[in-house]
Amino acid sequence: MNRLLGWLDRVMLALLGACLLVLVLVGGGQILLRELADIPLPWATEFSVVLMIWATMLTGYVGVRRDSHLSADFLGLAMSERKRALMRTLALLLSLVFVAVYGWESRLVIDAMEGIPFTSMPATQPLLYWSLPVGAALMALALLDKLWQQWSGVRGAA
């Protein structure tokens, strides 16, 4: 499992780096072409929004893997180590339920957007909304790994 997640970590970081590079190139290219050659890129804004949303959803996986997501750590300062571990396990379980529910329910949004085109891109709206279940599945995978590590630690402390 660690080998798979390590590989996935590298793929995600490479993909996110590529997204950033493409966003900079498209944004810069749009400005330069419009200002210097009077050539507009009507698709650039929509494309950039879609790419940014995909990058945001994929970054959720990286945040979970690195434990760099927001949390209220101060709540457990007065607790014993065991109680803090149980609170962390509960937080991981609740997070897993949350991403599972929104990942599953996002299919309704995808279905509702089917056939609705973007204004200036030859694609339909589900292209944007597929980022929700994909991001949720990746975060769920990372949360399951964290939960397994946490559960092993809590069980070992008993």
One Martini backbone bead per residue (centre of mass of N, CA, C, O) as a GRO file, in nm:
protein
  158
    1MET     BB    1   0.058   0.063  -0.021
    2ASN     BB    2   0.300   0.259   0.003
    3ARG     BB    3   0.387   0.236  -0.291
    4LEU     BB    4   0.129   0.339  -0.420
    5LEU     BB    5   0.121   0.615  -0.268
    6GLY     BB    6   0.398   0.712  -0.359
    7TRP     BB    7   0.329   0.713  -0.657
    8LEU     BB    8   0.079   0.901  -0.632
    9ASP     BB    9   0.229   1.141  -0.520
   10ARG     BB   10   0.407   1.190  -0.771
   11VAL     BB   11   0.179   1.224  -0.973
   12MET     BB   12   0.035   1.462  -0.838
   13LEU     BB   13   0.273   1.660  -0.836
   14ALA     BB   14   0.313   1.658  -1.142
   15LEU     BB   15   0.026   1.744  -1.218
   16LEU     BB   16   0.025   2.010  -1.055
   17GLY     BB   17   0.267   2.134  -1.198
   18ALA     BB   18   0.139   2.128  -1.479
   19CYS     BB   19  -0.101   2.305  -1.413
   20LEU     BB   20   0.058   2.555  -1.337
   21LEU     BB   21   0.205   2.590  -1.603
   22VAL     BB   22  -0.047   2.614  -1.782
   23LEU     BB   23  -0.173   2.857  -1.640
   24VAL     BB   24   0.060   3.050  -1.700
   25LEU     BB   25   0.066   3.018  -2.010
   26VAL     BB   26  -0.226   3.096  -2.069
   27GLY     BB   27  -0.235   3.367  -1.923
   28GLY     BB   28   0.010   3.493  -2.064
   29GLY     BB   29  -0.082   3.442  -2.355
   30GLN     BB   30  -0.340   3.605  -2.343
   31ILE     BB   31  -0.210   3.877  -2.287
   32LEU     BB   32  -0.004   3.894  -2.518
   33LEU     BB   33  -0.198   3.849  -2.759
   34ARG     BB   34  -0.391   4.083  -2.696
   35GLU     BB   35  -0.177   4.324  -2.671
   36LEU     BB   36   0.026   4.262  -2.927
   37ALA     BB   37  -0.195   4.108  -3.154
   38ASP     BB   38  -0.508   4.109  -3.118
   39ILE     BB   39  -0.550   3.806  -2.982
   40PRO     BB   40  -0.793   3.619  -2.875
   41LEU     BB   41  -0.880   3.386  -2.594
   42PRO     BB   42  -1.187   3.269  -2.521
   43TRP     BB   43  -1.102   2.991  -2.359
   44ALA     BB   44  -0.903   3.062  -2.120
   45THR     BB   45  -1.087   3.105  -1.874
   46GLU     BB   46  -1.238   2.837  -1.865
   47PHE     BB   47  -0.993   2.657  -1.865
   48SER     BB   48  -0.867   2.772  -1.602
   49VAL     BB   49  -1.100   2.698  -1.417
   50VAL     BB   50  -1.098   2.396  -1.460
   51LEU     BB   51  -0.801   2.351  -1.379
   52MET     BB   52  -0.823   2.475  -1.092
   53ILE     BB   53  -1.034   2.279  -0.982
   54TRP     BB   54  -0.876   2.023  -1.024
   55ALA     BB   55  -0.633   2.109  -0.853
   56THR     BB   56  -0.789   2.145  -0.590
   57MET     BB   57  -0.892   1.851  -0.564
   58LEU     BB   58  -0.606   1.717  -0.575
   59THR     BB   59  -0.487   1.868  -0.323
   60GLY     BB   60  -0.642   1.716  -0.105
   61TYR     BB   61  -0.465   1.467  -0.108
   62VAL     BB   62  -0.201   1.605  -0.025
   63GLY     BB   63  -0.305   1.717   0.246
   64VAL     BB   64  -0.360   1.443   0.377
   65ARG     BB   65  -0.079   1.312   0.341
   66ARG     BB   66   0.066   1.575   0.499
   67ASP     BB   67  -0.108   1.707   0.723
   68SER     BB   68  -0.211   2.018   0.592
   69HIS     BB   69  -0.472   2.054   0.714
   70LEU     BB   70  -0.725   2.163   0.879
   71SER     BB   71  -0.711   2.208   1.244
   72ALA     BB   72  -0.803   2.160   1.603
   73ASP     BB   73  -0.549   2.097   1.809
   74PHE     BB   74  -0.621   2.249   2.083
   75LEU     BB   75  -0.848   2.051   2.192
   76GLY     BB   76  -0.617   1.818   2.291
   77LEU     BB   77  -0.408   1.931   2.504
   78ALA     BB   78  -0.563   1.815   2.782
   79MET     BB   79  -0.514   1.536   2.679
   80SER     BB   80  -0.449   1.237   2.639
   81GLU     BB   81  -0.302   1.042   2.413
   82ARG     BB   82  -0.540   0.850   2.374
   83LYS     BB   83  -0.761   1.067   2.330
   84ARG     BB   84  -0.628   1.198   2.086
   85ALA     BB   85  -0.635   0.945   1.910
   86LEU     BB   86  -0.943   0.916   1.915
   87MET     BB   87  -1.004   1.194   1.792
   88ARG     BB   88  -0.854   1.143   1.529
   89THR     BB   89  -1.019   0.902   1.442
   90LEU     BB   90  -1.288   1.052   1.432
   91ALA     BB   91  -1.200   1.265   1.225
   92LEU     BB   92  -1.135   1.062   1.001
   93LEU     BB   93  -1.416   0.938   0.982
   94LEU     BB   94  -1.571   1.199   0.916
   95SER     BB   95  -1.409   1.265   0.662
   96LEU     BB   96  -1.478   1.008   0.511
   97VAL     BB   97  -1.781   1.050   0.504
   98PHE     BB   98  -1.780   1.318   0.358
   99VAL     BB   99  -1.632   1.229   0.092
  100ALA     BB  100  -1.830   1.005   0.025
  101VAL     BB  101  -2.086   1.174  -0.002
  102TYR     BB  102  -1.986   1.390  -0.206
  103GLY     BB  103  -1.888   1.190  -0.417
  104TRP     BB  104  -2.160   1.049  -0.464
  105GLU     BB  105  -2.349   1.309  -0.504
  106SER     BB  106  -2.201   1.432  -0.759
  107ARG     BB  107  -2.357   1.271  -0.975
  108LEU     BB  108  -2.599   1.467  -0.987
  109VAL     BB  109  -2.445   1.702  -1.111
  110ILE     BB  110  -2.339   1.561  -1.358
  111ASP     BB  111  -2.617   1.487  -1.473
  112ALA     BB  112  -2.732   1.784  -1.482
  113MET     BB  113  -2.483   1.882  -1.686
  114GLU     BB  114  -2.560   1.729  -1.915
  115GLY     BB  115  -2.517   1.900  -2.228
  116ILE     BB  116  -2.370   2.146  -2.110
  117PRO     BB  117  -2.201   2.392  -2.237
  118PHE     BB  118  -1.959   2.577  -2.295
  119THR     BB  119  -1.901   2.880  -2.430
  120SER     BB  120  -1.568   2.830  -2.548
  121MET     BB  121  -1.581   2.513  -2.530
  122PRO     BB  122  -1.558   2.169  -2.653
  123ALA     BB  123  -1.751   2.116  -2.383
  124THR     BB  124  -1.885   1.988  -2.093
  125GLN     BB  125  -1.959   2.033  -1.758
  126PRO     BB  126  -1.861   1.753  -1.643
  127LEU     BB  127  -1.560   1.813  -1.659
  128LEU     BB  128  -1.566   1.974  -1.394
  129TYR     BB  129  -1.738   1.770  -1.194
  130TRP     BB  130  -1.537   1.521  -1.192
  131SER     BB  131  -1.354   1.635  -0.963
  132LEU     BB  132  -1.516   1.540  -0.719
  133PRO     BB  133  -1.494   1.222  -0.721
  134VAL     BB  134  -1.192   1.210  -0.763
  135GLY     BB  135  -1.106   1.370  -0.512
  136ALA     BB  136  -1.262   1.194  -0.309
  137ALA     BB  137  -1.120   0.925  -0.368
  138LEU     BB  138  -0.836   1.019  -0.296
  139MET     BB  139  -0.901   1.111  -0.007
  140ALA     BB  140  -1.008   0.839   0.090
  141LEU     BB  141  -0.747   0.686   0.054
  142ALA     BB  142  -0.580   0.864   0.248
  143LEU     BB  143  -0.767   0.827   0.496
  144LEU     BB  144  -0.742   0.521   0.518
  145ASP     BB  145  -0.443   0.523   0.576
  146LYS     BB  146  -0.457   0.701   0.830
  147LEU     BB  147  -0.652   0.516   0.981
  148TRP     BB  148  -0.471   0.269   0.988
  149GLN     BB  149  -0.240   0.401   1.141
  150GLN     BB  150  -0.409   0.491   1.383
  151TRP     BB  151  -0.526   0.217   1.465
  152SER     BB  152  -0.256   0.082   1.518
  153GLY     BB  153  -0.173   0.281   1.745
  154VAL     BB  154  -0.416   0.242   1.938
  155ARG     BB  155  -0.392  -0.064   1.968
  156GLY     BB  156  -0.094  -0.055   2.075
  157ALA     BB  157  -0.178   0.127   2.339
  158ALA     BB  158  -0.376  -0.091   2.493
   0.00000   0.00000   0.00000
